[in-house]
């Protein structure tokens, strides 16, 4: 019913994924699979809502008003099983900005922030850029019953990290980018309990929370007890779900009044803001009218994931991957073929001519991996697989 096959030419538009791609040549011959936004056109209702804003012709200051909040509340009640209160909402321009704001407000210079690498690289960058200390609680890499990569949380290590005298915060990613895990309800609860026990503020990045590709539903921190979610800052946005990242809009939820007041008072003139005219209209249209579009999108992404893993699995029997439970990002392991991350990057870029977000940028445990963005028309992935396989046929490492 919906269009997931049109490939819009974004070359020359300043789009982050395409900014260094030359404009000449066939569009289908260009394969950037890096930055985590979609190549799909936005849902029809979203485009119509944005045209209506343009037609009104007035673009003044905007608030996260009651209809906006109600659209958010109803969406999360339907999709994730929790009901928000309007006081909890702290609008921001983006999740990364909110993460950095939380670090600046609640963590002093030199104090520690826990992350779980390999993880979304702005986590580490945001901590270090503000003079705070990274405390890494690496994910545990193992194998499942099918021999595929299986990641888990080192809870003993997390307990030890959280008990550190100057550790103030944990950045938690669910669904996890890049490994694709959707953490179980027990795992989410244990993380929250450890943070609460040691007075460590839990910041949960749930930006991919609507993109559930497996059978396990998301357990948002917002579904936990009042005590546990009262120690949390939960970050959500329509940006990944409906390809709205460029509209610069996110919704941060802080249940505890004191925590929220401190955050708002210290950051009100920096990053905390209402949604723009366009972001407000896009969110309300997406959350109010585009649920069927999302359901079809998830089916399409699942098909893309199965296609890529079938093609690559047949061509490269020693390659492995992490099953995709959430996000639209496939985490593939090439360590059987490459001794170091730099040679893998050169192969992908120079020989296969594909731009990835290289695994090494996700920190400890990421070297030797490639993250494939599956949110594009299938023929783009067909071309990418063709290129990878053709390049491998010329490379002795794959003999």
Tab-separated table of C-alpha atoms in Angstrom:
chain	number	residue	atom	x	y	z
A	1	UNK	CA	0.000	0.000	0.000
A	2	UNK	CA	2.800	2.431	0.888
A	3	UNK	CA	5.839	3.378	-1.163
A	4	UNK	CA	9.147	1.936	0.027
A	5	UNK	CA	10.677	1.698	-3.454
A	6	UNK	CA	11.111	5.335	-4.513
A	7	UNK	CA	14.712	6.469	-4.126
A	8	UNK	CA	14.905	10.249	-3.863
A	9	UNK	CA	18.058	11.914	-5.180
A	10	UNK	CA	19.514	13.590	-2.077
A	11	UNK	CA	22.852	14.443	-3.660
A	12	UNK	CA	23.688	18.119	-3.394
A	13	UNK	CA	21.046	18.756	-0.718
A	14	UNK	CA	23.398	18.798	2.284
A	15	UNK	CA	22.038	15.456	3.519
A	16	UNK	CA	24.619	14.079	5.970
A	17	UNK	CA	24.740	10.631	4.396
A	18	UNK	CA	25.179	12.025	0.896
A	19	UNK	CA	27.236	15.170	1.421
A	20	UNK	CA	30.442	13.670	-0.016
A	21	UNK	CA	28.775	11.686	-2.803
A	22	UNK	CA	29.421	13.011	-6.298
A	23	UNK	CA	26.378	14.132	-8.227
A	24	UNK	CA	27.271	12.528	-11.540
A	25	UNK	CA	26.423	8.915	-12.412
A	26	UNK	CA	23.393	6.755	-11.844
A	27	UNK	CA	21.728	7.186	-8.473
A	28	UNK	CA	21.361	3.412	-8.043
A	29	UNK	CA	25.124	3.016	-8.450
A	30	UNK	CA	25.780	5.005	-5.279
A	31	UNK	CA	25.580	3.056	-2.041
A	32	UNK	CA	25.884	5.007	1.233
A	33	UNK	CA	24.685	2.815	4.111
A	34	UNK	CA	26.090	4.891	6.932
A	35	UNK	CA	24.135	7.585	8.806
A	36	UNK	CA	21.042	6.181	10.540
A	37	UNK	CA	18.295	7.898	8.638
A	38	UNK	CA	15.997	6.405	6.012
A	39	UNK	CA	16.017	6.689	2.251
A	40	UNK	CA	12.226	6.267	2.227
A	41	UNK	CA	9.910	9.181	1.541
A	42	UNK	CA	7.965	10.246	4.608
A	43	UNK	CA	4.382	8.994	5.063
A	44	UNK	CA	1.781	10.824	2.950
A	45	UNK	CA	0.000	12.258	6.010
A	46	UNK	CA	3.253	13.791	7.267
A	47	UNK	CA	4.000	15.440	3.922
A	48	UNK	CA	0.457	16.765	3.755
A	49	UNK	CA	0.721	18.211	7.271
A	50	UNK	CA	3.967	19.969	6.386
A	51	UNK	CA	2.444	21.456	3.240
A	52	UNK	CA	-0.401	22.793	5.371
A	53	UNK	CA	2.114	24.574	7.618
A	54	UNK	CA	3.744	26.160	4.586
A	55	UNK	CA	0.383	27.244	3.214
A	56	UNK	CA	-0.479	28.996	6.483
A	57	UNK	CA	2.639	31.066	5.936
A	58	UNK	CA	3.364	31.998	9.558
A	59	UNK	CA	6.357	30.404	11.266
A	60	UNK	CA	6.485	31.961	14.715
A	61	UNK	CA	7.568	30.533	18.055
A	62	UNK	CA	5.939	27.251	18.942
A	63	UNK	CA	5.119	25.378	22.157
A	64	UNK	CA	4.610	21.737	23.030
A	65	UNK	CA	0.930	22.437	23.664
A	66	UNK	CA	-1.775	20.097	24.914
A	67	UNK	CA	-2.703	18.600	21.503
A	68	UNK	CA	0.973	17.895	20.899
A	69	UNK	CA	1.319	16.203	24.290
A	70	UNK	CA	-1.869	14.199	23.748
A	71	UNK	CA	-0.500	12.865	20.452
A	72	UNK	CA	2.633	11.682	22.287
A	73	UNK	CA	0.687	10.264	25.230
A	74	UNK	CA	-1.706	8.293	23.055
A	75	UNK	CA	1.089	6.943	20.865
A	76	UNK	CA	3.147	5.574	23.737
A	77	UNK	CA	0.071	4.174	25.446
A	78	UNK	CA	-0.816	2.225	22.290
A	79	UNK	CA	2.649	1.190	21.151
A	80	UNK	CA	4.614	0.752	24.372
A	81	UNK	CA	2.108	0.410	27.184
A	82	UNK	CA	2.826	3.460	29.332
A	83	UNK	CA	0.788	6.597	29.959
A	84	UNK	CA	2.569	9.928	30.293
A	85	UNK	CA	1.634	12.964	32.319
A	86	UNK	CA	2.046	16.355	30.682
A	87	UNK	CA	4.297	17.682	33.439
A	88	UNK	CA	6.876	14.993	32.623
A	89	UNK	CA	7.466	16.261	29.083
A	90	UNK	CA	10.647	18.205	28.379
A	91	UNK	CA	10.836	19.033	24.646
A	92	UNK	CA	14.280	19.257	23.096
A	93	UNK	CA	15.790	19.658	19.652
A	94	UNK	CA	17.307	16.178	19.619
A	95	UNK	CA	18.203	13.183	21.742
A	96	UNK	CA	21.962	13.771	21.496
A	97	UNK	CA	21.493	17.363	22.658
A	98	UNK	CA	19.414	16.111	25.576
A	99	UNK	CA	22.050	13.525	26.499
A	100	UNK	CA	24.748	16.192	26.522
A	101	UNK	CA	22.497	18.503	28.523
A	102	UNK	CA	21.943	15.804	31.138
A	103	UNK	CA	25.688	15.205	31.373
A	104	UNK	CA	26.380	18.911	31.867
A	105	UNK	CA	23.653	19.344	34.482
A	106	UNK	CA	24.114	16.271	36.647
A	107	UNK	CA	27.786	15.263	36.247
A	108	UNK	CA	30.704	17.430	37.289
A	109	UNK	CA	33.931	17.592	35.316
A	110	UNK	CA	36.043	14.512	35.954
A	111	UNK	CA	33.141	12.442	37.261
A	112	UNK	CA	32.089	9.209	35.600
A	113	UNK	CA	29.355	8.238	33.161
A	114	UNK	CA	28.709	4.570	32.365
A	115	UNK	CA	28.257	3.369	28.787
A	116	UNK	CA	28.102	-0.128	27.273
A	117	UNK	CA	30.280	-0.422	24.198
A	118	UNK	CA	30.052	-1.136	21.384
A	119	UNK	CA	27.455	1.618	21.435
A	120	UNK	CA	26.238	4.677	19.549
A	121	UNK	CA	29.418	6.744	19.306
A	122	UNK	CA	27.990	10.131	20.431
A	123	UNK	CA	27.669	8.586	23.911
A	124	UNK	CA	31.443	8.517	24.376
A	125	UNK	CA	31.964	11.714	22.397
A	126	UNK	CA	29.441	13.655	24.480
A	127	UNK	CA	31.017	12.534	27.741
A	128	UNK	CA	34.583	13.303	26.715
A	129	UNK	CA	33.739	16.595	24.996
A	130	UNK	CA	32.384	17.943	28.283
A	131	UNK	CA	35.334	16.829	30.366
A	132	UNK	CA	33.582	13.914	32.042
A	133	UNK	CA	35.034	10.414	32.389
A	134	UNK	CA	33.878	7.381	30.429
A	135	UNK	CA	33.259	4.285	32.552
A	136	UNK	CA	32.856	1.401	30.124
A	137	UNK	CA	30.773	-1.626	31.072
A	138	UNK	CA	31.290	-3.544	27.795
A	139	UNK	CA	28.580	-5.786	26.465
A	140	UNK	CA	29.396	-9.492	26.680
A	141	UNK	CA	29.691	-11.073	23.251
A	142	UNK	CA	28.671	-14.712	22.923
A	143	UNK	CA	26.859	-17.084	20.554
A	144	UNK	CA	23.262	-18.233	20.562
A	145	UNK	CA	22.008	-21.761	19.824
A	146	UNK	CA	22.194	-21.041	16.083
A	147	UNK	CA	25.786	-19.856	16.282
A	148	UNK	CA	24.853	-16.204	15.800
A	149	UNK	CA	26.227	-13.376	17.902
A	150	UNK	CA	24.431	-12.905	21.196
A	151	UNK	CA	25.073	-9.849	23.370
A	152	UNK	CA	24.295	-9.605	27.065
A	153	UNK	CA	24.933	-7.224	29.944
A	154	UNK	CA	27.717	-7.863	32.445
A	155	UNK	CA	25.660	-7.143	35.547
A	156	UNK	CA	28.494	-7.833	37.982
A	157	UNK	CA	30.630	-5.361	36.092
A	158	UNK	CA	27.774	-2.871	35.997
A	159	UNK	CA	27.308	-3.160	39.758
A	160	UNK	CA	31.013	-2.508	40.277
A	161	UNK	CA	31.012	0.432	37.874
A	162	UNK	CA	27.932	2.020	39.429
A	163	UNK	CA	29.408	1.710	42.921
A	164	UNK	CA	32.335	3.938	41.982
A	165	UNK	CA	32.599	6.931	44.277
A	166	UNK	CA	32.352	9.548	41.534
A	167	UNK	CA	30.078	7.769	39.029
A	168	UNK	CA	26.935	9.855	38.539
A	169	UNK	CA	25.125	8.681	35.412
A	170	UNK	CA	24.534	5.803	33.008
A	171	UNK	CA	23.660	6.161	29.326
A	172	UNK	CA	21.558	3.141	28.332
A	173	UNK	CA	20.586	2.289	24.753
A	174	UNK	CA	17.365	0.334	24.129
A	175	UNK	CA	16.949	-0.946	21.458
A	176	UNK	CA	20.707	-1.101	21.326
A	177	UNK	CA	22.547	0.650	18.508
A	178	UNK	CA	24.504	-0.975	16.862
A	179	UNK	CA	24.053	-4.602	18.031
A	180	UNK	CA	20.264	-4.616	17.612
A	181	UNK	CA	19.295	-6.064	21.000
A	182	UNK	CA	15.931	-5.288	22.549
A	183	UNK	CA	16.626	-5.794	26.220
A	184	UNK	CA	14.287	-8.074	28.169
A	185	UNK	CA	12.045	-6.700	30.899
A	186	UNK	CA	14.292	-8.402	33.460
A	187	UNK	CA	17.430	-6.804	31.997
A	188	UNK	CA	15.880	-3.331	31.942
A	189	UNK	CA	14.652	-3.696	35.517
A	190	UNK	CA	18.046	-4.906	36.771
A	191	UNK	CA	19.837	-1.992	35.097
A	192	UNK	CA	17.402	0.461	36.684
A	193	UNK	CA	17.711	-1.187	40.108
A	194	UNK	CA	21.515	-1.025	40.044
A	195	UNK	CA	21.422	2.640	39.081
A	196	UNK	CA	18.894	3.452	41.787
A	197	UNK	CA	20.819	1.520	44.441
A	198	UNK	CA	23.989	3.490	43.762
A	199	UNK	CA	22.357	6.889	43.161
A	200	UNK	CA	23.350	6.848	39.492
A	201	UNK	CA	20.920	8.674	37.188
A	202	UNK	CA	19.732	6.408	34.377
A	203	UNK	CA	19.424	8.110	30.992
A	204	UNK	CA	17.621	5.743	28.626
A	205	UNK	CA	17.942	6.448	24.896
A	206	UNK	CA	14.825	4.857	23.395
A	207	UNK	CA	14.895	6.660	20.060
A	208	UNK	CA	14.584	3.347	18.163
A	209	UNK	CA	11.844	2.119	20.491
A	210	UNK	CA	9.129	1.954	17.814
A	211	UNK	CA	11.324	-0.092	15.466
A	212	UNK	CA	10.874	-3.569	16.913
A	213	UNK	CA	11.916	-6.213	14.387
A	214	UNK	CA	11.799	-9.350	16.527
A	215	UNK	CA	9.191	-10.942	18.767
A	216	UNK	CA	10.202	-9.228	22.016
A	217	UNK	CA	8.400	-5.931	22.678
A	218	UNK	CA	10.235	-2.924	24.015
A	219	UNK	CA	10.340	-2.562	27.786
A	220	UNK	CA	10.576	1.177	28.239
A	221	UNK	CA	12.037	2.449	31.494
A	222	UNK	CA	8.751	4.363	31.700
A	223	UNK	CA	6.926	1.067	32.379
A	224	UNK	CA	8.912	0.422	35.578
A	225	UNK	CA	7.877	1.281	39.129
A	226	UNK	CA	7.553	4.910	40.192
A	227	UNK	CA	10.710	4.521	42.278
A	228	UNK	CA	12.827	3.287	39.374
A	229	UNK	CA	11.541	5.606	36.663
A	230	UNK	CA	11.812	8.475	39.121
A	231	UNK	CA	15.578	8.024	38.860
A	232	UNK	CA	15.502	8.173	35.077
A	233	UNK	CA	15.540	10.489	32.094
A	234	UNK	CA	13.923	8.789	29.099
A	235	UNK	CA	14.660	10.062	25.595
A	236	UNK	CA	12.213	9.491	22.739
A	237	UNK	CA	11.598	10.981	19.307
A	238	UNK	CA	9.677	10.366	16.086
A	239	UNK	CA	12.868	10.918	14.096
A	240	UNK	CA	14.011	7.338	13.459
A	241	UNK	CA	10.491	5.946	13.229
A	242	UNK	CA	9.182	8.354	10.604
A	243	UNK	CA	12.401	9.735	9.062
A	244	UNK	CA	12.094	13.164	10.706
A	245	UNK	CA	15.631	13.639	12.059
A	246	UNK	CA	16.114	16.832	10.065
A	247	UNK	CA	13.167	18.453	11.823
A	248	UNK	CA	15.194	18.491	15.066
A	249	UNK	CA	12.594	17.337	17.561
A	250	UNK	CA	12.603	14.976	20.536
A	251	UNK	CA	10.580	14.375	23.670
A	252	UNK	CA	12.356	13.822	26.965
A	253	UNK	CA	10.410	12.387	29.895
A	254	UNK	CA	11.443	13.130	33.489
A	255	UNK	CA	8.943	11.911	36.079
A	256	UNK	CA	10.693	13.186	39.191
A	257	UNK	CA	9.790	16.816	39.852
A	258	UNK	CA	13.109	17.757	41.456
A	259	UNK	CA	15.142	16.116	38.699
A	260	UNK	CA	13.025	17.799	36.037
A	261	UNK	CA	13.141	21.215	37.673
A	262	UNK	CA	16.934	21.083	37.958
A	263	UNK	CA	17.256	20.033	34.344
A	264	UNK	CA	14.897	22.738	33.092
A	265	UNK	CA	16.355	25.548	35.186
A	266	UNK	CA	19.927	24.904	34.107
A	267	UNK	CA	19.275	24.192	30.435
A	268	UNK	CA	16.291	26.382	29.541
A	269	UNK	CA	18.400	28.868	27.583
A	270	UNK	CA	20.572	26.250	25.878
A	271	UNK	CA	18.756	23.282	24.329
A	272	UNK	CA	15.308	22.991	25.853
A	273	UNK	CA	12.760	24.305	23.427
A	274	UNK	CA	9.346	23.689	21.971
A	275	UNK	CA	9.032	21.863	18.663
A	276	UNK	CA	9.174	23.990	15.547
A	277	UNK	CA	6.000	24.583	13.546
A	278	UNK	CA	7.078	21.846	11.156
A	279	UNK	CA	8.142	19.370	13.841
A	280	UNK	CA	4.862	19.788	15.713
A	281	UNK	CA	2.790	19.165	12.601
A	282	UNK	CA	4.923	16.213	11.519
A	283	UNK	CA	4.771	14.497	14.902
A	284	UNK	CA	1.024	14.937	15.293
A	285	UNK	CA	0.385	13.589	11.795
A	286	UNK	CA	2.766	10.667	12.291
A	287	UNK	CA	1.453	9.639	15.691
A	288	UNK	CA	-2.171	10.257	14.746
A	289	UNK	CA	-2.381	8.907	11.190
A	290	UNK	CA	0.663	6.798	10.286
A	291	UNK	CA	0.505	3.660	12.405
A	292	UNK	CA	-0.330	1.517	9.363
A	293	UNK	CA	2.671	2.994	7.544
A	294	UNK	CA	4.950	1.998	10.410
A	295	UNK	CA	3.568	-1.538	10.502
A	296	UNK	CA	4.263	-1.916	6.767
A	297	UNK	CA	7.713	-0.372	7.187
A	298	UNK	CA	8.641	-2.954	9.825
A	299	UNK	CA	7.619	-5.791	7.495
A	300	UNK	CA	9.709	-4.260	4.706
A	301	UNK	CA	12.781	-3.815	6.944
A	302	UNK	CA	12.477	-7.413	8.120
A	303	UNK	CA	12.525	-8.460	4.477
A	304	UNK	CA	15.612	-6.328	3.820
A	305	UNK	CA	17.343	-7.870	6.818
A	306	UNK	CA	16.571	-11.391	5.649
A	307	UNK	CA	17.761	-10.565	2.121
A	308	UNK	CA	21.108	-9.114	3.208
A	309	UNK	CA	21.881	-11.925	5.629
A	310	UNK	CA	20.925	-14.594	3.112
A	311	UNK	CA	23.102	-13.092	0.363
A	312	UNK	CA	26.087	-12.420	2.603
A	313	UNK	CA	25.722	-15.677	4.517
A	314	UNK	CA	25.819	-17.702	1.310
A	315	UNK	CA	28.788	-15.791	-0.090
A	316	UNK	CA	30.770	-15.536	3.156
A	317	UNK	CA	30.238	-18.605	5.351
A	318	UNK	CA	32.659	-17.334	8.006
A	319	UNK	CA	30.834	-14.020	8.378
A	320	UNK	CA	28.561	-13.696	11.400
A	321	UNK	CA	25.914	-11.272	12.612
A	322	UNK	CA	23.746	-10.260	15.523
A	323	UNK	CA	20.035	-11.091	15.068
A	324	UNK	CA	18.030	-7.933	14.483
A	325	UNK	CA	15.573	-7.472	17.368
A	326	UNK	CA	15.265	-3.693	17.065
A	327	UNK	CA	16.442	-0.695	14.962
A	328	UNK	CA	16.953	-0.906	11.184
A	329	UNK	CA	20.705	-1.432	11.517
A	330	UNK	CA	22.364	-4.788	10.825
A	331	UNK	CA	25.556	-5.559	12.782
A	332	UNK	CA	27.827	-7.824	10.712
A	333	UNK	CA	31.078	-9.462	11.856
A	334	UNK	CA	33.990	-9.681	9.376
A	335	UNK	CA	36.781	-10.613	11.782
A	336	UNK	CA	37.173	-14.042	10.161
A	337	UNK	CA	38.382	-12.285	7.001
A	338	UNK	CA	40.193	-9.191	8.283
A	339	UNK	CA	42.941	-8.917	10.890
A	340	UNK	CA	42.339	-5.239	11.620
A	341	UNK	CA	39.603	-2.657	11.321
A	342	UNK	CA	41.540	-0.354	8.997
A	343	UNK	CA	41.942	-3.013	6.310
A	344	UNK	CA	38.213	-3.768	6.498
A	345	UNK	CA	37.415	-0.074	6.100
A	346	UNK	CA	39.728	0.213	3.075
A	347	UNK	CA	38.142	-2.841	1.500
A	348	UNK	CA	34.598	-1.513	1.996
A	349	UNK	CA	35.333	2.008	0.809
A	350	UNK	CA	37.959	1.506	-1.888
A	351	UNK	CA	37.183	-1.926	-3.321
A	352	UNK	CA	33.476	-2.481	-2.675
A	353	UNK	CA	32.795	1.295	-2.788
A	354	UNK	CA	30.245	1.239	0.025
A	355	UNK	CA	30.127	3.827	2.819
A	356	UNK	CA	29.337	2.331	6.221
A	357	UNK	CA	29.472	3.572	9.764
A	358	UNK	CA	32.497	1.429	10.541
A	359	UNK	CA	32.259	-0.824	13.558
A	360	UNK	CA	35.390	0.621	15.123
A	361	UNK	CA	33.731	3.984	15.759
A	362	UNK	CA	31.343	2.305	18.210
A	363	UNK	CA	34.189	1.663	20.618
A	364	UNK	CA	35.377	-1.419	22.451
A	365	UNK	CA	34.217	-4.588	20.681
A	366	UNK	CA	33.340	-2.833	17.430
A	367	UNK	CA	36.534	-3.303	15.408
A	368	UNK	CA	36.045	-5.756	12.554
A	369	UNK	CA	32.312	-5.062	12.183
A	370	UNK	CA	30.250	-3.172	9.625
A	371	UNK	CA	26.861	-1.605	10.385
A	372	UNK	CA	24.460	-1.851	7.439
A	373	UNK	CA	21.582	0.622	7.213
A	374	UNK	CA	18.592	-1.410	6.014
A	375	UNK	CA	16.187	1.544	5.696
A	376	UNK	CA	16.366	1.894	1.921
A	377	UNK	CA	14.774	0.358	-1.183
A	378	UNK	CA	15.783	-3.280	-1.543
A	379	UNK	CA	17.496	-2.716	-4.873
A	380	UNK	CA	20.016	-0.493	-3.062
A	381	UNK	CA	20.888	-3.401	-0.793
A	382	UNK	CA	20.997	-5.733	-3.783
A	383	UNK	CA	23.577	-3.445	-5.372
A	384	UNK	CA	25.544	-3.210	-2.128
A	385	UNK	CA	25.657	-6.986	-1.753
A	386	UNK	CA	26.685	-7.330	-5.408
A	387	UNK	CA	29.537	-4.891	-4.868
A	388	UNK	CA	30.734	-6.556	-1.693
A	389	UNK	CA	30.684	-10.004	-3.298
A	390	UNK	CA	32.315	-8.817	-6.517
A	391	UNK	CA	35.080	-7.045	-4.599
A	392	UNK	CA	35.668	-10.133	-2.462
A	393	UNK	CA	36.121	-12.257	-5.578
A	394	UNK	CA	39.169	-10.113	-6.409
A	395	UNK	CA	40.604	-10.213	-2.870
A	396	UNK	CA	42.801	-13.124	-1.690
A	397	UNK	CA	41.565	-12.765	1.890
A	398	UNK	CA	38.312	-14.380	0.819
A	399	UNK	CA	39.893	-17.290	-1.083
